[in-house]
Coordinates of C-alpha atoms in Angstrom, one line a residue:
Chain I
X1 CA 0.0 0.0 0.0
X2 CA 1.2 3.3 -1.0
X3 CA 2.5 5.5 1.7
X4 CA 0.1 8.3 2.7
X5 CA 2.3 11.6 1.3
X6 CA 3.0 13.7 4.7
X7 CA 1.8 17.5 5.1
X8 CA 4.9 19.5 3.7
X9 CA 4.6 17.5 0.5
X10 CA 0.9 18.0 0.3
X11 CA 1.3 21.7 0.8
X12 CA 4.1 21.4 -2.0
X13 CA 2.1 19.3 -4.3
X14 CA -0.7 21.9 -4.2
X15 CA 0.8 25.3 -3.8
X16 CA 2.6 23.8 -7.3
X17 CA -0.7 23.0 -9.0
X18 CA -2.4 26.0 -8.0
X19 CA 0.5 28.1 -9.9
X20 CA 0.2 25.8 -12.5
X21 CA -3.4 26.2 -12.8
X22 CA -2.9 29.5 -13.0
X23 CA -0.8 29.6 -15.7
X24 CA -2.5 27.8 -17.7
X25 CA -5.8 29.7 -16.9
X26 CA -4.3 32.9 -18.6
X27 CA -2.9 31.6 -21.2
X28 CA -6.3 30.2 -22.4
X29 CA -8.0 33.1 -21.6
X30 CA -5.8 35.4 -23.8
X31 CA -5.6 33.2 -26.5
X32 CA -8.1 32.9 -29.3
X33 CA -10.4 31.8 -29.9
X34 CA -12.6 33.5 -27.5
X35 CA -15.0 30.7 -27.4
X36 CA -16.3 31.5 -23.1
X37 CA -18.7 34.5 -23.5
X38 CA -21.9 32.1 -22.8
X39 CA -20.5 30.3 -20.0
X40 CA -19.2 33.5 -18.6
X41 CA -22.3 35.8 -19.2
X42 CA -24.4 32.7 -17.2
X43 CA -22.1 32.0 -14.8
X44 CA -22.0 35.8 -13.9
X45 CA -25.3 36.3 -13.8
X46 CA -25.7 33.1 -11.7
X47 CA -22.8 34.5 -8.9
X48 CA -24.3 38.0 -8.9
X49 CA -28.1 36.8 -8.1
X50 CA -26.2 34.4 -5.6
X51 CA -23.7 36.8 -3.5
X52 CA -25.3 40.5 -3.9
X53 CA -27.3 40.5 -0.4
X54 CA -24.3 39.0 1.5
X55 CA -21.9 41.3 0.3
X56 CA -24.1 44.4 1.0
X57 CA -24.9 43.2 4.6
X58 CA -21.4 42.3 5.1
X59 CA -20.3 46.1 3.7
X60 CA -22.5 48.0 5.8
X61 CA -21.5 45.8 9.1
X62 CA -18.1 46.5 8.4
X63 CA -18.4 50.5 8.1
X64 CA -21.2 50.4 10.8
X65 CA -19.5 48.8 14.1
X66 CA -16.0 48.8 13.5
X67 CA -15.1 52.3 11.8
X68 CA -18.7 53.6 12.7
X69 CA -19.1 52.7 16.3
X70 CA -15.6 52.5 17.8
X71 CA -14.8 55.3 15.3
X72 CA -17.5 57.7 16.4
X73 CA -16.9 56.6 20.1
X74 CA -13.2 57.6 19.8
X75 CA -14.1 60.7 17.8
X76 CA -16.7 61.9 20.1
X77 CA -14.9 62.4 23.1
X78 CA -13.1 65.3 21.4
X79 CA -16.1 67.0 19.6
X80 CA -14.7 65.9 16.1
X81 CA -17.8 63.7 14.6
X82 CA -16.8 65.8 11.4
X83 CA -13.7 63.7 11.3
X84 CA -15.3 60.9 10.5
X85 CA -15.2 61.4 6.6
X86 CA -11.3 61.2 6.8
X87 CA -10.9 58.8 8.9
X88 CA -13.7 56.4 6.8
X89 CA -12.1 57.1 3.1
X90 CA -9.0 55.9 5.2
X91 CA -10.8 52.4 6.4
X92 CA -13.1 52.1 3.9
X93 CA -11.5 52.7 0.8
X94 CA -8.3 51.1 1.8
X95 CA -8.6 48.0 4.0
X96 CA -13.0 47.1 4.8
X97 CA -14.0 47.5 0.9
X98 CA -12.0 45.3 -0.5
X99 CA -11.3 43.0 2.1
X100 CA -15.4 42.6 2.7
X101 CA -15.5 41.5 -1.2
X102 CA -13.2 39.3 -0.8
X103 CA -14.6 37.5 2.1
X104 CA -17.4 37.7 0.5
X105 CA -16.7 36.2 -3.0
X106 CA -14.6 33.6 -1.8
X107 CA -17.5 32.3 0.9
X108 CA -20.3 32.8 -1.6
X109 CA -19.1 32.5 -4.7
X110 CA -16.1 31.0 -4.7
X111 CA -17.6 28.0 -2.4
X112 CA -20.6 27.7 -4.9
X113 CA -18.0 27.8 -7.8
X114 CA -16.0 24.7 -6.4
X115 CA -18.6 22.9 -5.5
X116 CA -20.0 23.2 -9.0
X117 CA -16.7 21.7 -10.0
X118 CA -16.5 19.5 -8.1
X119 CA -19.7 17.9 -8.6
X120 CA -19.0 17.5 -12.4
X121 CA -16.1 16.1 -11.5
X122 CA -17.4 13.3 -9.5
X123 CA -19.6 12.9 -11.9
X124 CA -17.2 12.0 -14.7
X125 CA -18.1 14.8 -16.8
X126 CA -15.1 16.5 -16.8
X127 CA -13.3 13.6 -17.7
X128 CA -15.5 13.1 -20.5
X129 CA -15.4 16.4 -21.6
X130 CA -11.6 15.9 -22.0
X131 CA -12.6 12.7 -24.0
X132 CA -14.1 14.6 -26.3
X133 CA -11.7 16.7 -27.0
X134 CA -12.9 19.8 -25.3
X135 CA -10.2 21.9 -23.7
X136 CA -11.7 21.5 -19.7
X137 CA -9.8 24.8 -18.5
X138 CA -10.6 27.3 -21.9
X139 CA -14.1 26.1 -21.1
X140 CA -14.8 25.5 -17.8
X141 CA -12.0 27.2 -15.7
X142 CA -11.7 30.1 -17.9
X143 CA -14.8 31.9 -17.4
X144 CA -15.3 31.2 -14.1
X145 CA -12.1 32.6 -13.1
X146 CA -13.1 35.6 -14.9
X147 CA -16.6 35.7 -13.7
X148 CA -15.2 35.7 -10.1
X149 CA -12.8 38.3 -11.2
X150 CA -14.9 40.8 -12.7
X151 CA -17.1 39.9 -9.5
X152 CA -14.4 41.0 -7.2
X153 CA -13.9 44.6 -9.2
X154 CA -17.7 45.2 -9.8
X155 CA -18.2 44.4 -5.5
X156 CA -16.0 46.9 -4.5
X157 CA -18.1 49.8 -5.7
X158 CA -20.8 48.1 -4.2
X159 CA -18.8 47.7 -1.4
X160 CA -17.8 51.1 -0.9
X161 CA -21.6 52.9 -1.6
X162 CA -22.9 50.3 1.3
X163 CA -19.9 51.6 3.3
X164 CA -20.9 55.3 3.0
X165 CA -24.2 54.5 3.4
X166 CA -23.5 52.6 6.9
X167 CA -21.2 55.8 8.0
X168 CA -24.0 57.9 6.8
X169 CA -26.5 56.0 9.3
X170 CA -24.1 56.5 11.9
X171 CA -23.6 60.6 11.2
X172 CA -26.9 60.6 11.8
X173 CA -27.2 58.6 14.7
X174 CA -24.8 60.7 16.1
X175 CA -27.1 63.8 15.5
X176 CA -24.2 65.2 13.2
X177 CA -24.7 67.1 10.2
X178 CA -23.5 65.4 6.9
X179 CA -22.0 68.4 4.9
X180 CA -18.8 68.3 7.2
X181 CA -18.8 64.7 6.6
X182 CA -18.7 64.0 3.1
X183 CA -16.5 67.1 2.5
X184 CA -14.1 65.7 4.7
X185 CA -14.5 62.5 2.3
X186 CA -14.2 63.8 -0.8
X187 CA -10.7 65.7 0.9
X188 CA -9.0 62.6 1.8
X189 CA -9.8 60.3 -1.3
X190 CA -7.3 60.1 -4.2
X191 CA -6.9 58.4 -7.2
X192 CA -4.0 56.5 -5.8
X193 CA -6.2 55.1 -2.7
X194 CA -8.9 54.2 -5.1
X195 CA -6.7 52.4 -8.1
X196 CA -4.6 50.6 -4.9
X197 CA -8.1 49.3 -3.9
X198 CA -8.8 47.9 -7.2
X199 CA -5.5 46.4 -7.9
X200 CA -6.2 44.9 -4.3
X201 CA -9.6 43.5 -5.3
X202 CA -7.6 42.2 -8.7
X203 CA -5.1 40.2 -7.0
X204 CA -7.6 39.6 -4.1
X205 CA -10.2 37.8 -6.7
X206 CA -7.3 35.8 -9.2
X207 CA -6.2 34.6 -6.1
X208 CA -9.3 33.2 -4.8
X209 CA -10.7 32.2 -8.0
X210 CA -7.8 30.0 -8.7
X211 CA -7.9 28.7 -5.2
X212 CA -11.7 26.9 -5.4
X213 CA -11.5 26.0 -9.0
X214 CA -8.4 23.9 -8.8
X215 CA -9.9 22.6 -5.1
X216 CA -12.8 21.7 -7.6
X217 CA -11.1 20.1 -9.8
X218 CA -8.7 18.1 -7.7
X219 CA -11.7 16.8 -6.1
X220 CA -11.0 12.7 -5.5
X221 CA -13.7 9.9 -5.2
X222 CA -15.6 8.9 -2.2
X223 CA -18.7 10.2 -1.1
X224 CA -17.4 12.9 1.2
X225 CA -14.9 14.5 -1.6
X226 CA -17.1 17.1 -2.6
X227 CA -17.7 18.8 0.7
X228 CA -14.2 18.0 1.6
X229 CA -13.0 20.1 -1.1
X230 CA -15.4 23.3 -0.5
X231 CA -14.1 23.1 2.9
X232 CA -10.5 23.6 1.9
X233 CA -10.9 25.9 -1.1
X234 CA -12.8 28.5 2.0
X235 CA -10.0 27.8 4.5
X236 CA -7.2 28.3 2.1
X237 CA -9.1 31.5 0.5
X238 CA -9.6 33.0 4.1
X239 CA -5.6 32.5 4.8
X240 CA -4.6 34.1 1.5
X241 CA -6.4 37.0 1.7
X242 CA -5.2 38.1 5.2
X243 CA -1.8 37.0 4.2
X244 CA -2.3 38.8 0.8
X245 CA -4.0 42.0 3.2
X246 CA -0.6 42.4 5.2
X247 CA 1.8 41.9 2.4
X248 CA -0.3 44.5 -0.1
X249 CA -1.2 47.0 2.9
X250 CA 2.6 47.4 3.9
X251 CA 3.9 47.6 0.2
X252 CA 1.7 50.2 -0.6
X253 CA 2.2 52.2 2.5
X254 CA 6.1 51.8 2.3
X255 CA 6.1 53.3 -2.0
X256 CA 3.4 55.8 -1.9
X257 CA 4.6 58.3 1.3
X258 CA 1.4 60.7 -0.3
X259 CA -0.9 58.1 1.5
X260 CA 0.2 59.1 4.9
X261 CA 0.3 62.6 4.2
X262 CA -2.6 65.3 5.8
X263 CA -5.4 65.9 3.3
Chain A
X1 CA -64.0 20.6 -13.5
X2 CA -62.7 20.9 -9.8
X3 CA -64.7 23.5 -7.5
X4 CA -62.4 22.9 -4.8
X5 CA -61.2 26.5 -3.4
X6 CA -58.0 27.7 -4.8
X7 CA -55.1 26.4 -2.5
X8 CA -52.9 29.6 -0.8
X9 CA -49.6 29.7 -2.4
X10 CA -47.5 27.4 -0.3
X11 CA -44.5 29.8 1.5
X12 CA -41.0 30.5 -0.2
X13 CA -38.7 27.9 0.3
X14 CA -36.0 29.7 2.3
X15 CA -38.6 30.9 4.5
X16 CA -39.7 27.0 5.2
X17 CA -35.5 26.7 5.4
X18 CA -35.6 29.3 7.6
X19 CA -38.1 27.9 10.0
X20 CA -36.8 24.4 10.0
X21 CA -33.3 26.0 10.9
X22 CA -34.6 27.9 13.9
X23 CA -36.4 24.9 15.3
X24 CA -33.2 22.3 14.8
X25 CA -31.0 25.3 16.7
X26 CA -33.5 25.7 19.0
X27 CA -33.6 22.1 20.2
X28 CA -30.1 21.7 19.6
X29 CA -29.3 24.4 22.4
X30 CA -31.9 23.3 24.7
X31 CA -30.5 19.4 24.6
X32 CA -27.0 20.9 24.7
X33 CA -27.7 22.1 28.2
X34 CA -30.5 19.4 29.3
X35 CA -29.2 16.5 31.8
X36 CA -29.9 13.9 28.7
X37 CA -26.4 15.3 27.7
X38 CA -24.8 12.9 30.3
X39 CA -24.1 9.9 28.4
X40 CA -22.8 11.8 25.4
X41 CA -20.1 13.7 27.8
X42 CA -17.1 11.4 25.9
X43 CA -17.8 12.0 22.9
X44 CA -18.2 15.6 23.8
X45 CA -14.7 15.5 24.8
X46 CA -13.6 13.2 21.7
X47 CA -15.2 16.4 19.3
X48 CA -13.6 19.2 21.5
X49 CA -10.2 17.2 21.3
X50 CA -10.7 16.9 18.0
X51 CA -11.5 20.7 17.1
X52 CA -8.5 22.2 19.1
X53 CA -6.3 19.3 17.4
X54 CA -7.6 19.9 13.6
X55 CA -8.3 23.6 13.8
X56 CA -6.6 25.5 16.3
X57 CA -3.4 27.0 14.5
X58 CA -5.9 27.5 11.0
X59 CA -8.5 29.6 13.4
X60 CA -5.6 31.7 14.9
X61 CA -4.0 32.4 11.0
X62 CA -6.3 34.7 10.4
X63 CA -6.3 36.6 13.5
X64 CA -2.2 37.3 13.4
X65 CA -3.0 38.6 9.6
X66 CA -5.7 41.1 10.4
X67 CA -3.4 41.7 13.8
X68 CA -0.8 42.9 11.3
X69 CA -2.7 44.6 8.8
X70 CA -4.8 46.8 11.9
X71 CA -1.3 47.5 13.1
X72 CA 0.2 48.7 9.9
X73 CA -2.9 50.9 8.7
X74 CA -3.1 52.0 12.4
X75 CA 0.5 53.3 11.8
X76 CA 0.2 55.1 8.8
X77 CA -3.4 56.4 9.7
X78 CA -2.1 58.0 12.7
X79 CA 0.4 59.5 10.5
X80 CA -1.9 61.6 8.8
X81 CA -2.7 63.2 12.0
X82 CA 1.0 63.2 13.6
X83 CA 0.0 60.9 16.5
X84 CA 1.9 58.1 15.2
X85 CA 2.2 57.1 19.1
X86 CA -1.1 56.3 19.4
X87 CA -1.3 53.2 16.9
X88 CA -1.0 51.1 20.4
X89 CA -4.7 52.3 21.5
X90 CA -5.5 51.5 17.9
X91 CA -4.4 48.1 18.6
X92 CA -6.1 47.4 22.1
X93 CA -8.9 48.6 20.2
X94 CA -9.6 47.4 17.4
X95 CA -8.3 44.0 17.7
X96 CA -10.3 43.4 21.0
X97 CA -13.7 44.6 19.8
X98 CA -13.9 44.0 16.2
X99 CA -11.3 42.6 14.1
X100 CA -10.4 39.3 16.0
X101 CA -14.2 38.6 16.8
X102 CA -14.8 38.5 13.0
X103 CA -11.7 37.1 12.0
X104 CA -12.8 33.9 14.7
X105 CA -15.9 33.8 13.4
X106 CA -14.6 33.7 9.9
X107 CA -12.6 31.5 10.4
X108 CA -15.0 29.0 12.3
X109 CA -17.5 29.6 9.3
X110 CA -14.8 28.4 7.3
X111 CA -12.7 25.6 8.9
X112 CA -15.1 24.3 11.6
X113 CA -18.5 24.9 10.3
X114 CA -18.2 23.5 6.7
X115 CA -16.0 20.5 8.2
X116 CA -19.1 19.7 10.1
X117 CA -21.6 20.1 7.2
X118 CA -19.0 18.1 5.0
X119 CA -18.6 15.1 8.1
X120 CA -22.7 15.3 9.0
X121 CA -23.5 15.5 5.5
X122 CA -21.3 12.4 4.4
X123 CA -22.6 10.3 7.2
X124 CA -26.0 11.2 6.0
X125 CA -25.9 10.4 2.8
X126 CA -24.1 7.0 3.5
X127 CA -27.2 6.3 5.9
X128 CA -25.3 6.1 9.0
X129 CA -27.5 9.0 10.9
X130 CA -30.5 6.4 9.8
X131 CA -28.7 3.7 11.6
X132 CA -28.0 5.7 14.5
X133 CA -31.5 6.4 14.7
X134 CA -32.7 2.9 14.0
X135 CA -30.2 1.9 16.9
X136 CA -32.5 3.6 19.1
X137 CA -29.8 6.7 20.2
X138 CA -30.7 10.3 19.5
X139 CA -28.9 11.2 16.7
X140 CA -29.4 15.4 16.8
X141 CA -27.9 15.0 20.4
X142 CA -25.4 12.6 19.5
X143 CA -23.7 14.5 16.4
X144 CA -25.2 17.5 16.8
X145 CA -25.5 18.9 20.7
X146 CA -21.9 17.2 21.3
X147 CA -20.1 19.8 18.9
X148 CA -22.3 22.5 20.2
X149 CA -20.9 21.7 23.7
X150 CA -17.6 21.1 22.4
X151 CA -17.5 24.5 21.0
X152 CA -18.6 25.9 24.3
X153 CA -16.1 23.8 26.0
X154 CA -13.3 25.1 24.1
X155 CA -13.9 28.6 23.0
X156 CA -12.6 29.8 26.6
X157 CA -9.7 28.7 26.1
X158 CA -9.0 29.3 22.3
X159 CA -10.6 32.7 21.7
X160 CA -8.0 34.3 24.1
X161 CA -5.7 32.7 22.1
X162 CA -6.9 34.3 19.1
X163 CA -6.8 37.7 21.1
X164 CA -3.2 37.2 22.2
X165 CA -2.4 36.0 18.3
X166 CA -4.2 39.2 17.5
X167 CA -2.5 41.5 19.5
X168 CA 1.3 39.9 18.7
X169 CA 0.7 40.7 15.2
X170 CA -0.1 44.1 16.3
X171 CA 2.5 44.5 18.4
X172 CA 5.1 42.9 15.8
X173 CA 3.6 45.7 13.1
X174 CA 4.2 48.7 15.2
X175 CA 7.1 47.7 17.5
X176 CA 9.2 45.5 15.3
X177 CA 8.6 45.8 12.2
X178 CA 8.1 49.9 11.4
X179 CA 9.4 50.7 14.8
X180 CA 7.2 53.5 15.0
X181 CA 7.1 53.4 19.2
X182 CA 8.7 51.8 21.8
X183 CA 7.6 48.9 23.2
X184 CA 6.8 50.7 26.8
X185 CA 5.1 53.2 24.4
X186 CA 3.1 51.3 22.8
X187 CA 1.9 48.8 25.9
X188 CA 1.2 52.1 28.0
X189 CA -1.4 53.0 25.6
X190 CA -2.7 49.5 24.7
X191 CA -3.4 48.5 28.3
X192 CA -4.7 51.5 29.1
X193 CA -7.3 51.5 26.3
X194 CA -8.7 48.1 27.2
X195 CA -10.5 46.8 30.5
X196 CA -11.7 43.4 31.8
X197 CA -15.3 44.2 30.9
X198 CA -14.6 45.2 27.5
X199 CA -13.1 41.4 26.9
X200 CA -15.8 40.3 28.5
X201 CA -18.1 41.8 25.5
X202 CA -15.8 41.0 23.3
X203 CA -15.9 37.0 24.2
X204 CA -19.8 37.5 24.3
X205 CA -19.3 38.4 20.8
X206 CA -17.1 35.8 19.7
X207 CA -19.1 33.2 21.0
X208 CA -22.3 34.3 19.8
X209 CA -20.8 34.0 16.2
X210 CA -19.2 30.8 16.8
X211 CA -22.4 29.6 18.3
X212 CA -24.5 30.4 14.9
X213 CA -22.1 29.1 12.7
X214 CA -22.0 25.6 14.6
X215 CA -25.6 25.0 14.5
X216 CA -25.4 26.0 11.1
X217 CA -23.1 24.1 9.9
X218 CA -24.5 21.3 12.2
X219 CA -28.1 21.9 10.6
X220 CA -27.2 21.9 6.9
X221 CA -25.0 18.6 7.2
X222 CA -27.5 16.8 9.3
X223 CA -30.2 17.8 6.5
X224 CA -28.9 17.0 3.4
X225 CA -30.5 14.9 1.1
X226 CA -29.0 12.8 -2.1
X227 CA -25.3 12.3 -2.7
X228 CA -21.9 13.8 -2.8
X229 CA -23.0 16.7 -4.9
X230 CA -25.4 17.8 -2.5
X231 CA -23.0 17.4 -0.1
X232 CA -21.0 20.3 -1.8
X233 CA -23.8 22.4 -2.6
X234 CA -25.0 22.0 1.1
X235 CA -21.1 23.3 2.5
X236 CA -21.5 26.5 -0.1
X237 CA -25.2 27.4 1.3
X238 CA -23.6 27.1 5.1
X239 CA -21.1 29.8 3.8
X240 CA -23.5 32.1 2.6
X241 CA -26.0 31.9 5.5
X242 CA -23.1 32.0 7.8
X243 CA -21.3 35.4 6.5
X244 CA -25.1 36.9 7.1
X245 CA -25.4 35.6 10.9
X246 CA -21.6 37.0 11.4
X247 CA -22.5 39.9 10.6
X248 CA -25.7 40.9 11.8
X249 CA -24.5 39.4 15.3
X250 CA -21.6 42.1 14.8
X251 CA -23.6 45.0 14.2
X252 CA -26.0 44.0 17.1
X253 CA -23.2 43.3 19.4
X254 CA -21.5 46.6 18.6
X255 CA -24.0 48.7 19.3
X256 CA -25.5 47.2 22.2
X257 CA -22.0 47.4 23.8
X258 CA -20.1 50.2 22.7
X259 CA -22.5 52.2 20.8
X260 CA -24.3 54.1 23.9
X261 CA -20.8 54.3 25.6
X262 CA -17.7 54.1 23.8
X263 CA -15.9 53.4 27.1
X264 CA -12.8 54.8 26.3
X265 CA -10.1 56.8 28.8
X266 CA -10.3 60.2 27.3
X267 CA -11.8 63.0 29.0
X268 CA -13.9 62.3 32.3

């Protein structure tokens, strides 16, 4: 009987196909012919109906007890509620928008994703798909990964208006006008904060996106393979996105000084 | 020709979901603390061992990543403002009262909550939960309440953990890494912007959350019908429903707690 491979290979093994899943993703998807539109317009439309609620709920939580609660709290006690608007674009913007989509597409969607994988995959159709000579990453893997993708850019606009609005609620609540507020908003955001929050969502959703679809794929037989499979691709996801949060946060921070300046 | 009155449109599925959830919970808790829980003790202990052997250092990952990212962005925030000094009150915090509560949750949702719906789930569709049933045990108590209770077992002991892991990364950011204050500097103001009961609301918190997504994951494994597929499909639907609990239990805990009172040592 064949050895059971130890962790530190297994982590190996993976971390390898993963990159080479990856590679192989964008080559297919730049190369023609372009032949994933349907898949991808269904597949969208499928995630979006699927993840929208959960993400705005999760948005607004996020601006509405941690920067809106403890924010105002802190704020409050020196009689500068009109603060807030910097001190949001700051947490918002930066660190809750993007990091809420991502929590958000890789639980919802990316979960969903996987274990629509992974159920064709136990299912033999993949394998026959490759028996018939259809190329199972240009046509499966492909759109999805850009489905989850375009997800993870489109979300953080969502992301951020649910944000405002939950700072908004909490202006009020705090019996504060909302001029001071969303002047003190529009002061501190910058192009640079915004683009670094969409390059964050970018690498955010590739990452996660190849995460559950080669989970999906690698799914092995037995009856609890499936469910197995959706429970890594979520751990792993979780992981890499507060690794990816740290890593991206500090690089930022450390080449663009004009972040930390006053506004 | 049928004269029969029109029947009333049946109610939406998730709302049937909904109810069917509520009711397994609710029994689930109310075994969990009944004396029927006895005989199950071992296996209580068997699951608890289990979820601090399987789990523990993927629960705390999180928490030392969001740890380092609050203590960064505290940095650099309180740059803006020239009080660089303060990113230690930022830590105390934040960590204690928001970030490390989700991050646990998250993190439960993700490891411990779909691992149940992915173990329940396969011993459901491979008909043991029938044969536990037919064997004359309870099976809801026997799979279900024990991992509730094993939960509550060992969340006193791990969610500190995740606070210390939390606070370490924290620390490391500010102290270590951009060596923004000293590491007198920064305790001073970390211990002095955090107090017994705010831990105490922060646990509350934490445990609410991993309470929800327990019985969730609990509930969607133990009700899954059909094969492996649905098995998958089940574990993706816990996710979903869980990410909504977490986070109306976080907006309900904030403001109960701190949004009357921020409870914070400025002013008098």
């Amino acid at each position: 009987m064949r050895r059971e491979p130890g962790r530190a290979s297994r982590l190996a093994r993976e971390t390898g196909g993963m990159l080479a899943l990856g590679g192989r993703v964008l080559r297919a998807a730049v190369r023609p012919p372009y032949s994933y539109g349907a898949e991808f317009v269904t597949e969208f439309r499928f995630a979006l109906g699927r993840s929208w609620f959960a993400l705005i709920a999760a948005a607004f939580a996020f601006s509405f007890g941690p920067a809106g609660v403890q924010g105002a709290g802190f704020l409050g006690l020196f009689g500068a509620l009109d603060r807030l608007g910097g001190l949001y674009e700051l947490i918002i913007v930066r660190e809750f928008a993007p990091f809420v989509t991502a929590i958000v597409v890789a639980g919802v969607v990316g979960t969903a994703l996987c274990a629509d994988l992974g159920a064709r995959k136990v299912r033999e159709e993949i394998d026959a798909l490759g028996v018939l000579g259809v190329d199972v990453v240009k046509g499966l893997v492909v759109p999805r990964f850009l489905v989850i993708v375009a997800l993870s850019l489109l979300f953080n606009v969502l992301a951020l208006l649910a944000g405002v609005a939950g700072a908004t609620l909490v202006e009020i609540q705090n019996h504060q006008p909302l001029g001071p507020f969303f002047a003190n908003f529009r002061a501190a955001a910058n192009v640079t904060e915004l683009l670094g929050s969409y390059v964050k969502c970018l690498i955010f959703g590739a990452t996660i996106a190849i995460v559950c679809c080669y989970q999906g794929l690698s799914v092995s037989g037995g009856s609890e393979g499936v469910g197995r499979a959706v429970n890594r691709s979520v751990v792993i996801s979780f992981l890499a996105i507060g690794a990816i949060d740290y890593v991206y946060g500090q690089l930022l921070l450390a080449t663009h000084p004009g972040l930390s300046e006053v506004r | 020709m049928s004269t029969a009155p029109r029947r009333r449109a049946a109610a939406p599925a998730w709302l049937t979901t909904f109810g069917d959830a509520v009711e397994f919970g609710a029994r689930v808790t109310r075994d969990t603390l009944s004396r029927r829980m006895v005989p199950y003790l071992g296996e209580t202990l068997r699951q608890a061992g289990i979820l601090v052997n399987g789990s523990l250092a993927v629960l705390l990952g999180l928490s030392l990543a969001l740890g380092l990212v609050l203590g960064i962005e505290g940095v650099y925030g309180a740059r803006t403002v020239g009080a660089p000094a303060v990113a230690g009150a930022f830590a105390g915090l934040g960590n204690l009262r928001e970030l490390v509560p989700y991050a646990f949750a998250y993190m439960m949702a993700a490891k411990v909550s779909t691992g149940f719906v992915a173990e329940l789930g396969t011993m459901r569709i491979s008909d043991e939960i029938d044969a536990l049933d037919v064997m004359g045990m309870n099976s809801r108590m026997y799979l279900a309440s024990t991992r509730v209770l094993a939960t509550w077992i060992v969340f006193p002991f791990i969610y500190p953990l995740a606070l210390a892991v939390g606070f370490l990364g924290s620390y490391i950011a500010v102290v270590v890494q951009l060596k923004e204050t000293s590491a007198a500097g920064f305790l001073e103001l970390f211990w002095k912007f955090q107090n017994p009961t705010d831990l105490l609301f922060s646990a509350t918190k934490g445990a609410l959350m991993a309470t929800f997504v327990v019985i969730v994951g609990c509930y969607y494994g133990y009700k899954v019908r059909g094969g492996p597929v649905e098995v998958g499909r089940a574990a993706a639907q816990s996710m979903f429903v869980n990410l909504l609990g977490i986070h109306f239990v976080g907006i309900l805990t904030s403001e109960l707690f701190w949004g009357g009172s921020p409870r914070l040592p400025i002013g008098g």
